[in-house]
Amino acid sequence: MAFPDLRSFIQLLESRGDLLRIHTPVDRHLEITEIADRMVKRGGPALLFENVKGSDMPLAIGLLGTRERMALALGLPDLEALSTRVRHLMNIKMDGGVGGLLSNLPKLREVASLPPRRVRRAPVHEVIWRGDEVDLGKLPILHCWPLDGGPFLTLPLVITKDPITGERNMGMYRMQVMGPRETGMHWQRHKTGARHLANAGKLGQRLEVAVALGGDPALIYAASAPLPPVPGLDEFALAGYLRGQRSPVVRGVTVDLDVPANAEIVLEGYVDPNEAWQPEGPFGDHTGFYTLEDLYPRFHVTAITMRRDPVYPATIVGRPPVEDAYLIEATERLFLPAAQLILPEIVDYSMPPAGVAHNLVFVSIRKQFPGHAYKVAHGLLGLGQMMFAKVIVVVNEDVPVHDFEQVWRTVAQQAVPGRDTLPTRGPMDVLDHSSRAWSYGGKLIIDATTKRPEELGEGLTSRANDDAPAAHAAFTPRPSTNLPGAEGILAQRQTPDGYWFVAVNKTRADQGRALGAELAASPAAAGVRHLLLLDELTDVHDLNDVWWTVLNNIDPERDVWVSGDVLIWDGTRKLREEGFTRDWPQKIVMDPAVAARVDARWHLYGLPGTPEGPQGREGKTHDR
C-alpha cells in the first residue's frame, strides 16, 4: 500500500502496536537520543514524543527502525520483495514480435507512474511563517550527542535544482542549526548538492533550496538512496515507483522549487556560493565516531511552511545498529538486480551494520575461473557509491552473506593471508577518519572462495577440469589457553574459528605494529589466522564491536599486513608521531548522567521492559 503522508504511516504503526506515544515531558537535548538509541538496538517500537520541552510540536523517531517497518514503509511484505520487483521491471522483452512487445505494456505503465504530479493546494501550505516569524528554535530539533556542535536536523529532504542543466536532486544531508534562520548545509565533495552549488557559483547567483521534513515514507527513503546518474531518474521518480503512484508536489512560496505537498514542514531559502563557508560540527555520525568540525556552506531560511498540526520527524545515527541500518538494507535489495545485470556472477551481497555501509561488503559469486573473485570486487568498486567500499570479502555462492559470523569463519578457512588478500586504493567516504588522506585511501579485497590450482601458486592448471577445486591443506584453528601479556594489553581472547582480538591502551608511536609482530611470533598464534588490535574502548567479547572498531580505524594499505602466517589488522588510533596528520575523533558515548536519568525515568515513559533491555545497551550480533 502507498502512504499519502507520514501521519498515515504513524497511524498504521500505532494500530499494529508498533508505535508508542510518550506523554511524559522529555528533553530534546540528549534525553530523546538515549531513549531512541536503546529502543532501536533492541528492535523496539517507533516512538512519538508528544511533550518535547521548548516546542509545541510532537516528535516521531525510529519509524523505519526495524526490517519489518522499513518494508512496510515501502508497501512490501519484506525487503527481499524489493529485489524481486526491480528484477521484474528490468526484464524487458525486446523479441517475440508484436506479442513480445505488448507483454511489456504493464511494465511501461508502471514506469509512467514515476514523475511527480504538481498540485495547486497542499497541506504543507496551511501555515506559513515569513520574515521575523521564522524561528527554527520552535521546532523540536535534537541535540543528539554530548560533543555535537549544536542541534541538528537529522532527517531532512534537501531539494535543489542545477541552475545550468535543470537537474533536480533530493538528498539527505545533516543540517546544524546556527541561528533562528540559519543552518549549515553538509554538502560533501561527492554529493549532487555540492555540484549544484558550484554551478550556481559559475553563474554568479544564489542556489535556491527547499528542505522537506516528513512526507510519505517512500520519499524519505528515496532521499537517502544513492541513485545512479540515469536521465529522468531522480528521488521523486524513485518514490513514485516504490509507492506505485506519482508523488504530489507543490511550488514553494519563496523558491521556484517543487516540494512534497504532503510534507509536515518545509524550510525554504538559499545558499549563497559567494558567502564564506562556516565551521560546522562536530557531529556524532553514522560511523559511530564524531566527525570533526569543518567548513561548510550556510543555508538561509526565508520561509517555513507546515501543516496546522505538524509532526517533526527525526532519526539518530551513531554506534551500530541504529535506524539507518535498515535504510542501507533496503538500498542493498534495491540495487542487487542492477549489480547482477552488470556482474551476473553475483549471487548476493550484504553490507553488515558493523561496516556502517561503506566499510565492509560481503559478496557471494558463482565462481567460474581463477581470479574471478578479484574481477567481481574490482567491478563493484567501479559502481556508483560502492567506490567507497573499504573491505570487500568474496565467498562461494553457497555461503550466506547475511550470516556475519559464518562469513568470517569462511574467511579463516578459505583465505590464506598474503596469497588471498589484495590491498589497493581509491576514493574514500569523506567521513572516513583513518584513511591516508582526506577522501582517499587504502582498500582490501579478500578472496575467500574455493581456490583453483592456478591460485595456489604451484604452476598447476585447471584447464582439464575447470570445475574441479584445488586440493589444499585445511586450516585448523586452535585457540590458545595461554595468551601472552605485553605492554598496553587490556583484554584479549581467541575465538574457536581462528581470530585473536586484543584491546590495547596505545601510548606511543608504532606500538601497534610492534605489538602485532610480537604476538604473531608467539606460540599462541599457531592456531590463528587473523590478529585484530583494537582501541581501549572495545569489548573483545562483542564481535560486532570488534569489527566496527577495526574497520573504522584502519587504512588497509597501511594498517593490514602479513606477519608469518597471520594477517594483522591494526585498529588502534593513529598518532601524529606515526605520520598521521589529521585529528583522531572520539567514539560516541552518551553522557553517563543522561543515561542515569533515563534509567530512573524509564517507568515514566511507559516503555516496555527494563532500561537495559534483553540485549543490553550496545546490542549483540545482528544477523539476518
Coordinates of N, CA and C in Angstrom, one line a residue, residues 2 18 40 50 80 89 104 118 127 170 177 232 278 334 401 405 430 453 468 489 496 553 572 607:
A2 N 0.4 2.3 -0.6 CA 1.1 3.6 -0.6 C 0.5 4.5 0.5
D18 N 3.1 -1.1 17.0 CA 4.5 -0.9 16.7 C 4.9 0.6 16.8
V40 N 15.9 1.2 19.5 CA 16.2 0.6 18.2 C 17.2 -0.5 18.3
E50 N 5.2 13.3 22.6 CA 4.1 14.4 22.4 C 4.4 15.6 23.3
E80 N 13.2 -8.4 0.7 CA 13.5 -9.2 -0.4 C 12.6 -9.0 -1.6
L89 N 10.9 -5.6 -13.3 CA 10.9 -4.4 -14.1 C 12.0 -4.3 -15.1
N104 N 5.3 -6.0 -22.6 CA 6.0 -5.0 -21.8 C 5.0 -3.9 -21.3
R118 N 2.1 17.9 -10.1 CA 2.0 19.1 -9.4 C 0.5 19.4 -9.0
V127 N 0.0 26.6 7.0 CA 0.6 27.6 7.9 C 1.9 28.1 7.2
M170 N 17.2 15.5 -4.7 CA 16.7 15.5 -3.3 C 17.6 14.5 -2.5
V177 N 21.8 23.7 13.3 CA 21.2 24.9 13.5 C 22.2 25.9 14.0
G232 N 16.3 11.4 -16.2 CA 14.9 11.3 -15.9 C 14.7 10.6 -14.6
Q278 N 31.3 28.3 6.7 CA 31.3 28.5 8.2 C 31.7 27.2 8.9
L334 N 17.4 -3.0 -3.3 CA 17.0 -2.2 -4.5 C 18.0 -2.3 -5.6
V401 N 25.6 -14.7 2.9 CA 26.4 -13.4 3.1 C 25.7 -12.6 4.2
E405 N 28.8 -14.1 11.2 CA 29.8 -15.0 11.8 C 30.3 -16.1 10.8
V430 N 34.2 10.8 2.7 CA 34.9 11.9 3.4 C 34.8 11.8 4.9
P453 N 43.6 -24.5 -9.0 CA 45.0 -24.8 -8.9 C 45.9 -23.6 -9.2
A468 N 36.8 -28.3 -11.2 CA 37.4 -29.0 -10.1 C 38.2 -28.0 -9.2
I489 N 48.3 -4.2 26.7 CA 47.2 -5.1 26.5 C 46.2 -5.0 27.7
P496 N 37.1 -19.7 18.5 CA 37.3 -21.1 18.0 C 37.5 -21.2 16.5
N553 N 38.9 2.1 12.0 CA 40.2 2.6 12.4 C 41.4 2.2 11.5
T572 N 44.1 0.2 16.2 CA 44.4 1.2 17.3 C 44.3 2.6 16.6
L607 N 7.5 2.7 28.5 CA 8.1 1.8 27.5 C 8.2 0.4 28.1

